[in-house]
PDB file of C-alpha atoms in Angstrom:
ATOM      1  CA  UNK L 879      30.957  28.378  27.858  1.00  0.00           C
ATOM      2  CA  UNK L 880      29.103  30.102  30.685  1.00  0.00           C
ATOM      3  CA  UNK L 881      25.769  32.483  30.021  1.00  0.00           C
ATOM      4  CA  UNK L 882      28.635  35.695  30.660  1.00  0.00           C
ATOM      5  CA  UNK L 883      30.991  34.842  27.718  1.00  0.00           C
ATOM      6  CA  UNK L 884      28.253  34.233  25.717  1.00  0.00           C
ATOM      7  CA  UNK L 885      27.041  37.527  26.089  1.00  0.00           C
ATOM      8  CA  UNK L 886      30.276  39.007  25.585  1.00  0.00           C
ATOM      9  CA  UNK L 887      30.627  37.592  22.509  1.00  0.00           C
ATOM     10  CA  UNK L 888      27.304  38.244  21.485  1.00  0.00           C
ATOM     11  CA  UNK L 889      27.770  42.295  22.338  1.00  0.00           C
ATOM     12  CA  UNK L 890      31.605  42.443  20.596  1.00  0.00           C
ATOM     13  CA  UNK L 891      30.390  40.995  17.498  1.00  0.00           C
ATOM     14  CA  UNK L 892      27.497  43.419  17.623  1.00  0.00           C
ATOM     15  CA  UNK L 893      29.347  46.112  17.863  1.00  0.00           C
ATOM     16  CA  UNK L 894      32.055  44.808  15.266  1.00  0.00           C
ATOM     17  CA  UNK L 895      29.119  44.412  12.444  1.00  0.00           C
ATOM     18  CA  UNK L 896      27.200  47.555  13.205  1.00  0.00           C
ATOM     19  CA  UNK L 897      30.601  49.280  12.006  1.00  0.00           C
ATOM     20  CA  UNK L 898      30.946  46.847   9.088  1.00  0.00           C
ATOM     21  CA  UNK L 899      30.267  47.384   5.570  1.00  0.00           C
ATOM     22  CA  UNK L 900      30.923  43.960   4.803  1.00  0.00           C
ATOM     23  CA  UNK L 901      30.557  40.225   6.836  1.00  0.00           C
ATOM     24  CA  UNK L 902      31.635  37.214   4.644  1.00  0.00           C
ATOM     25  CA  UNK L 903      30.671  33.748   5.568  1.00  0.00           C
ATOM     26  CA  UNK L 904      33.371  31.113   4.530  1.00  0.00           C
ATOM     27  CA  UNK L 905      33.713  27.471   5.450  1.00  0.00           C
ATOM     28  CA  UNK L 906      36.875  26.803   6.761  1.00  0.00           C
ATOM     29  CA  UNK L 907      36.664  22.661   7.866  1.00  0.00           C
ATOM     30  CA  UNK L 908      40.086  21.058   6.548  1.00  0.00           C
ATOM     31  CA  UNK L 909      42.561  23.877   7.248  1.00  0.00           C
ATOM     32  CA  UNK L 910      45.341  23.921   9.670  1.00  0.00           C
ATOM     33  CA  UNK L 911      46.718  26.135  12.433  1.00  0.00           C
ATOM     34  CA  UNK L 912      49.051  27.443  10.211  1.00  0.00           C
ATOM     35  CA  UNK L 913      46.916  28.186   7.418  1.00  0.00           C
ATOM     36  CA  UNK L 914      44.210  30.119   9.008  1.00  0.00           C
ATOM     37  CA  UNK L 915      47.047  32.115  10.481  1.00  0.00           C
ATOM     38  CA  UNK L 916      48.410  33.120   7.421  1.00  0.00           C
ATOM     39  CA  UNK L 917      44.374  34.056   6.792  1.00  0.00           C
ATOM     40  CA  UNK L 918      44.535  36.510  10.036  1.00  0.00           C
ATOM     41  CA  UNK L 919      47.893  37.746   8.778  1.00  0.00           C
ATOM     42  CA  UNK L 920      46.494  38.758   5.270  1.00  0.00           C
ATOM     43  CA  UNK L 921      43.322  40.300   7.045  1.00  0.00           C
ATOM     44  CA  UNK L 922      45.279  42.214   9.546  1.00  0.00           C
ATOM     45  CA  UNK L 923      47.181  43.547   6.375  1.00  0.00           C
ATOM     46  CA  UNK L 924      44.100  44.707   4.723  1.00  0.00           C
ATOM     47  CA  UNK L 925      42.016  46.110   7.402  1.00  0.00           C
ATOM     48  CA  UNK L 926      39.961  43.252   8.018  1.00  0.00           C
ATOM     49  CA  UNK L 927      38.957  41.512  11.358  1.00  0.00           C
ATOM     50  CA  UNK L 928      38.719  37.343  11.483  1.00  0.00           C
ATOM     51  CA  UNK L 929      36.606  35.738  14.050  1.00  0.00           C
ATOM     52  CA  UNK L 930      35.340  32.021  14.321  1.00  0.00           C
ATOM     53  CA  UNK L 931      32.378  31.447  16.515  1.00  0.00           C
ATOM     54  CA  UNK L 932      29.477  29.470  17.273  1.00  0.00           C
ATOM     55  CA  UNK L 933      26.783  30.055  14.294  1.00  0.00           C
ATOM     56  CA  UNK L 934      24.113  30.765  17.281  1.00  0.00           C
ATOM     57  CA  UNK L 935      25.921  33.581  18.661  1.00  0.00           C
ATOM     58  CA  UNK L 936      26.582  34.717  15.423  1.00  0.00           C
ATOM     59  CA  UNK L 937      23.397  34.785  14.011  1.00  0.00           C
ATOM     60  CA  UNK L 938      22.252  36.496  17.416  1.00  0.00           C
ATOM     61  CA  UNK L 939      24.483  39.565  17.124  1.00  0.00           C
ATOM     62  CA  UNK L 940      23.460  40.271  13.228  1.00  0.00           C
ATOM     63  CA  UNK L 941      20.087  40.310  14.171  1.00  0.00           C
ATOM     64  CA  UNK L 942      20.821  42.429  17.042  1.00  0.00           C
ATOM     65  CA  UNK L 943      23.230  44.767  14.603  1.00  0.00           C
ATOM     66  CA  UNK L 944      19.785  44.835  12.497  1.00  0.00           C
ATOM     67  CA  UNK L 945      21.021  43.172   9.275  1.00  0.00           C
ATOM     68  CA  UNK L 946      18.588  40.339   9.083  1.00  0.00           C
ATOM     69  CA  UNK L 947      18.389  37.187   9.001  1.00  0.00           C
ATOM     70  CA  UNK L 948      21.331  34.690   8.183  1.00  0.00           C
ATOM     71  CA  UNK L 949      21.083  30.727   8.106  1.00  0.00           C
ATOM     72  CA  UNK L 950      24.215  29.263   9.770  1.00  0.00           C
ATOM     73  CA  UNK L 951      25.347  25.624   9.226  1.00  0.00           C
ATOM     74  CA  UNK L 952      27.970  23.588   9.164  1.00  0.00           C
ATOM     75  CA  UNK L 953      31.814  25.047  10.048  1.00  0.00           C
ATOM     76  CA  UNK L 954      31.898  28.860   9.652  1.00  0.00           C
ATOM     77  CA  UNK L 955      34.465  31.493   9.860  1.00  0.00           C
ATOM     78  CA  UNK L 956      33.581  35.306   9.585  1.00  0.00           C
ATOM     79  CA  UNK L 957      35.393  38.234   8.161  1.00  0.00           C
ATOM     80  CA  UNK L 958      35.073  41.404   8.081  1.00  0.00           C
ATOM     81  CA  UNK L 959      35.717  45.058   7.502  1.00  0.00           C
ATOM     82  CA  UNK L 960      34.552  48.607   7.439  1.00  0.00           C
ATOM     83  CA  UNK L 961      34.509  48.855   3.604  1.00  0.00           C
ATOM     84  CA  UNK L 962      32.686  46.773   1.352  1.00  0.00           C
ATOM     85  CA  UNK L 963      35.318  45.324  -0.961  1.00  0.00           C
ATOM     86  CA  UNK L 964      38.593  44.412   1.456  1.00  0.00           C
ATOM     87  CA  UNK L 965      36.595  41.644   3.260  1.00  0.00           C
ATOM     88  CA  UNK L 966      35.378  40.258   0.228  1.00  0.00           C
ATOM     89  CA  UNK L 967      39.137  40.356  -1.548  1.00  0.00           C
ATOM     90  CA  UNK L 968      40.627  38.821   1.089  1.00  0.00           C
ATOM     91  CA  UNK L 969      38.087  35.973   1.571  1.00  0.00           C
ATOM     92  CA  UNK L 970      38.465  35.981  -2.801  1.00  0.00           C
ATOM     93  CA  UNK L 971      42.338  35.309  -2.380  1.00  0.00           C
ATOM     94  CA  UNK L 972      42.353  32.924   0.314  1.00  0.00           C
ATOM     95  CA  UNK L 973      39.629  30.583  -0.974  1.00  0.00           C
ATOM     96  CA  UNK L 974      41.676  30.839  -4.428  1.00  0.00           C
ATOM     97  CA  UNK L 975      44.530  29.649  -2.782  1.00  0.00           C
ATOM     98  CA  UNK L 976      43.136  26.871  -0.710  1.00  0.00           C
ATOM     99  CA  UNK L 977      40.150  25.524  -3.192  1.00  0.00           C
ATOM    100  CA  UNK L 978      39.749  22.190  -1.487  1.00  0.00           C
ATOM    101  CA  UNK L 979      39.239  23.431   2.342  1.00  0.00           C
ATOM    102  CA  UNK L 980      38.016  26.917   1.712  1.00  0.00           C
ATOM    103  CA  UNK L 981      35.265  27.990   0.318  1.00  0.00           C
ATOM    104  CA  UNK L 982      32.918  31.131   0.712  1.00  0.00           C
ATOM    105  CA  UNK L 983      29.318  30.701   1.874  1.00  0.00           C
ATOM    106  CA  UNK L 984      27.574  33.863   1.314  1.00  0.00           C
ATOM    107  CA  UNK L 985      27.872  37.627   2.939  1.00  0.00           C
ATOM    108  CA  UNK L 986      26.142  40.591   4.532  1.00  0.00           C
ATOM    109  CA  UNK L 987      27.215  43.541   2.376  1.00  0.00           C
ATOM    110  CA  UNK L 988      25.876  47.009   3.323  1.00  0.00           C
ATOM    111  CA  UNK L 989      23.303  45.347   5.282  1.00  0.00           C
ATOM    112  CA  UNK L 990      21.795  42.919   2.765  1.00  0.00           C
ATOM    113  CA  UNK L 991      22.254  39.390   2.922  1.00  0.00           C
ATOM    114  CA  UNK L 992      24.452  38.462   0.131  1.00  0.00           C
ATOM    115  CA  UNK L 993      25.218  35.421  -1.898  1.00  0.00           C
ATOM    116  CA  UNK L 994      28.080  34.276  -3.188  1.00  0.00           C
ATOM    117  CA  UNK L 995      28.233  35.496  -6.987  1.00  0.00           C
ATOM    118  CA  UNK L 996      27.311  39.112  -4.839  1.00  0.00           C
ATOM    119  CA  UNK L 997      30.416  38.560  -2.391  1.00  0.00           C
ATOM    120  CA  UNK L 998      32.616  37.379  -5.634  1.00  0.00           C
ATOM    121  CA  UNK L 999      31.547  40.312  -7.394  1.00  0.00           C
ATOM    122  CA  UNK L1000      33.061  42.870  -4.730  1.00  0.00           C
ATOM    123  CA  UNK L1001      35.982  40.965  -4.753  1.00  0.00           C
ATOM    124  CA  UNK L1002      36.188  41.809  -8.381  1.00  0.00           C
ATOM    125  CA  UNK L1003      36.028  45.206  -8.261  1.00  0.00           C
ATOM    126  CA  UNK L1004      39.017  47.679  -7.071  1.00  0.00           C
ATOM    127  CA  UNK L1005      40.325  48.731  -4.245  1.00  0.00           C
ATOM    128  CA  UNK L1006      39.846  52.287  -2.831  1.00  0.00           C
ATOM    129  CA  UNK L1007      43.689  53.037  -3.384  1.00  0.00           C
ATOM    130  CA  UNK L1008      43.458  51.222  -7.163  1.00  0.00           C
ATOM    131  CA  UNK L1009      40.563  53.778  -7.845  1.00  0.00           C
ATOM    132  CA  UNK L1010      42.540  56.630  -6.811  1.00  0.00           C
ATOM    133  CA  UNK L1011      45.506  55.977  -8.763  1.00  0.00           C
ATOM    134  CA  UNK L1012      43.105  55.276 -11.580  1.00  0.00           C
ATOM    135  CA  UNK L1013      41.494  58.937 -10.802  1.00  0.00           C
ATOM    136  CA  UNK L1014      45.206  60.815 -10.653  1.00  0.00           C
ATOM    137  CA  UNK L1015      46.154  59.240 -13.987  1.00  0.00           C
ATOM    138  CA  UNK L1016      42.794  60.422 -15.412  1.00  0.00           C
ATOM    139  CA  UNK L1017      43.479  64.079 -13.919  1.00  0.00           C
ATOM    140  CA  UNK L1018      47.395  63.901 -15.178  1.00  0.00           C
ATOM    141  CA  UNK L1019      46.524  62.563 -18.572  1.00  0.00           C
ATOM    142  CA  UNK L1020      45.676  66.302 -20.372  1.00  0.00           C
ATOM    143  CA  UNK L1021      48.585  67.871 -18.578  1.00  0.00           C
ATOM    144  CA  UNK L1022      51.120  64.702 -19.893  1.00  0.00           C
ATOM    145  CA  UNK L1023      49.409  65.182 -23.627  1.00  0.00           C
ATOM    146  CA  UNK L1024      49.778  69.182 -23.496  1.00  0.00           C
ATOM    147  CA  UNK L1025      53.777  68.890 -22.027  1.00  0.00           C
ATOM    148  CA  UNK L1026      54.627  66.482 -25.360  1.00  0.00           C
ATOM    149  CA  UNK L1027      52.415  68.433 -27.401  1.00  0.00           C
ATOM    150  CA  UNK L1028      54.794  71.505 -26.107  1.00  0.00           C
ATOM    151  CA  UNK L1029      57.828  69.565 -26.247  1.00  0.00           C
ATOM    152  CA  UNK L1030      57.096  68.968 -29.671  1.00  0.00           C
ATOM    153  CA  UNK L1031      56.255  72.083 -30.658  1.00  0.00           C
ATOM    154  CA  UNK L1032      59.738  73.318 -29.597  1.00  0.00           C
ATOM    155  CA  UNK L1033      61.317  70.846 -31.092  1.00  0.00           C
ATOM    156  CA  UNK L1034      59.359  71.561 -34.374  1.00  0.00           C
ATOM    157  CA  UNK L1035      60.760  75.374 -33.571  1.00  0.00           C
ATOM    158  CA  UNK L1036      64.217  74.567 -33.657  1.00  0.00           C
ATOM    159  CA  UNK L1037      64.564  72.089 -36.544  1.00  0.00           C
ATOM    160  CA  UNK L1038      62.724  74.974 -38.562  1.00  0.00           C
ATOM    161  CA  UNK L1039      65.434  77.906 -36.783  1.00  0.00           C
ATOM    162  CA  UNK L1040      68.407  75.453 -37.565  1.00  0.00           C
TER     163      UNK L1040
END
């Protein structure tokens, strides 16, 4: 890899985790061509970007994105994403699925360096669209209880008329 690519790499990923909420670390060594593409499909899916590269290029472009310092070893892949919690799911789900040759590492999550219990928590927690639907029901629930309480008021009416 010549000095140029290098340095393209180094500025894309730069520019990718400056507008990241999120970077997971995961080791990937065991999995096959076909499984790490079902990984990219499921990222794609949920607004999250998948990248493998070499740990010193990596490590150069979060320190120039200014979110520390991360040790790199061994076999890494990276995801990530511009909220906090999709990365973190999908890296969840996929090392669920594939226990034996995937595993996650540690993360950066809004610019700290993370470990893993911090990246598994985020993947606990829910979604944007889970905490909206959550917040509608909330907001419906006194109109729903004052409809019955209505309903049953006129039914209450008319049992008393008939």
């Amino acid at each position: 890899m010549t000095k140029q690519q290098k340095a393209e790499i180094i500025d894309f990923l730069t520019g990718e985790f400056k507008g990241s909420q999120a970077v997971v670390v995961c080791d990937y060594k065991g999995l096959s061509h076909k499984e790490l593409e079902s990984l990219r499909k499921d990222a794609k899916a949920n607004n999250t970007k998948v990248q493998v590269a070499k740990n010193t290029l990596v490590t150069v472009a979060v320190k120039n994105a200014e979110l520390g310092d991360i040790e790199l070893n061994g076999t890494n892949i990276f995801l990530w994403s511009e909220d906090q919690i999709s990365a973190c799911k999908v890296a969840d789900k996929f090392a669920m699925a594939n226990k034996d040759k995937f595993s996650i590492k540690s993360g950066i999550i809004e610019g700290e360096i993370s470990d893993v219990n911090r990246v598994m928590a985020f993947a606990k927690l829910p979604s944007r669209e889970e905490l909206l639907g959550m917040l509608a029901a909330t907001w419906m629930a006194p109109v729903a209880n004052f409809t019955i309480g209505l309903d049953a008021l006129r039914r209450k009416k008319e049992e008393e008329a008939a």
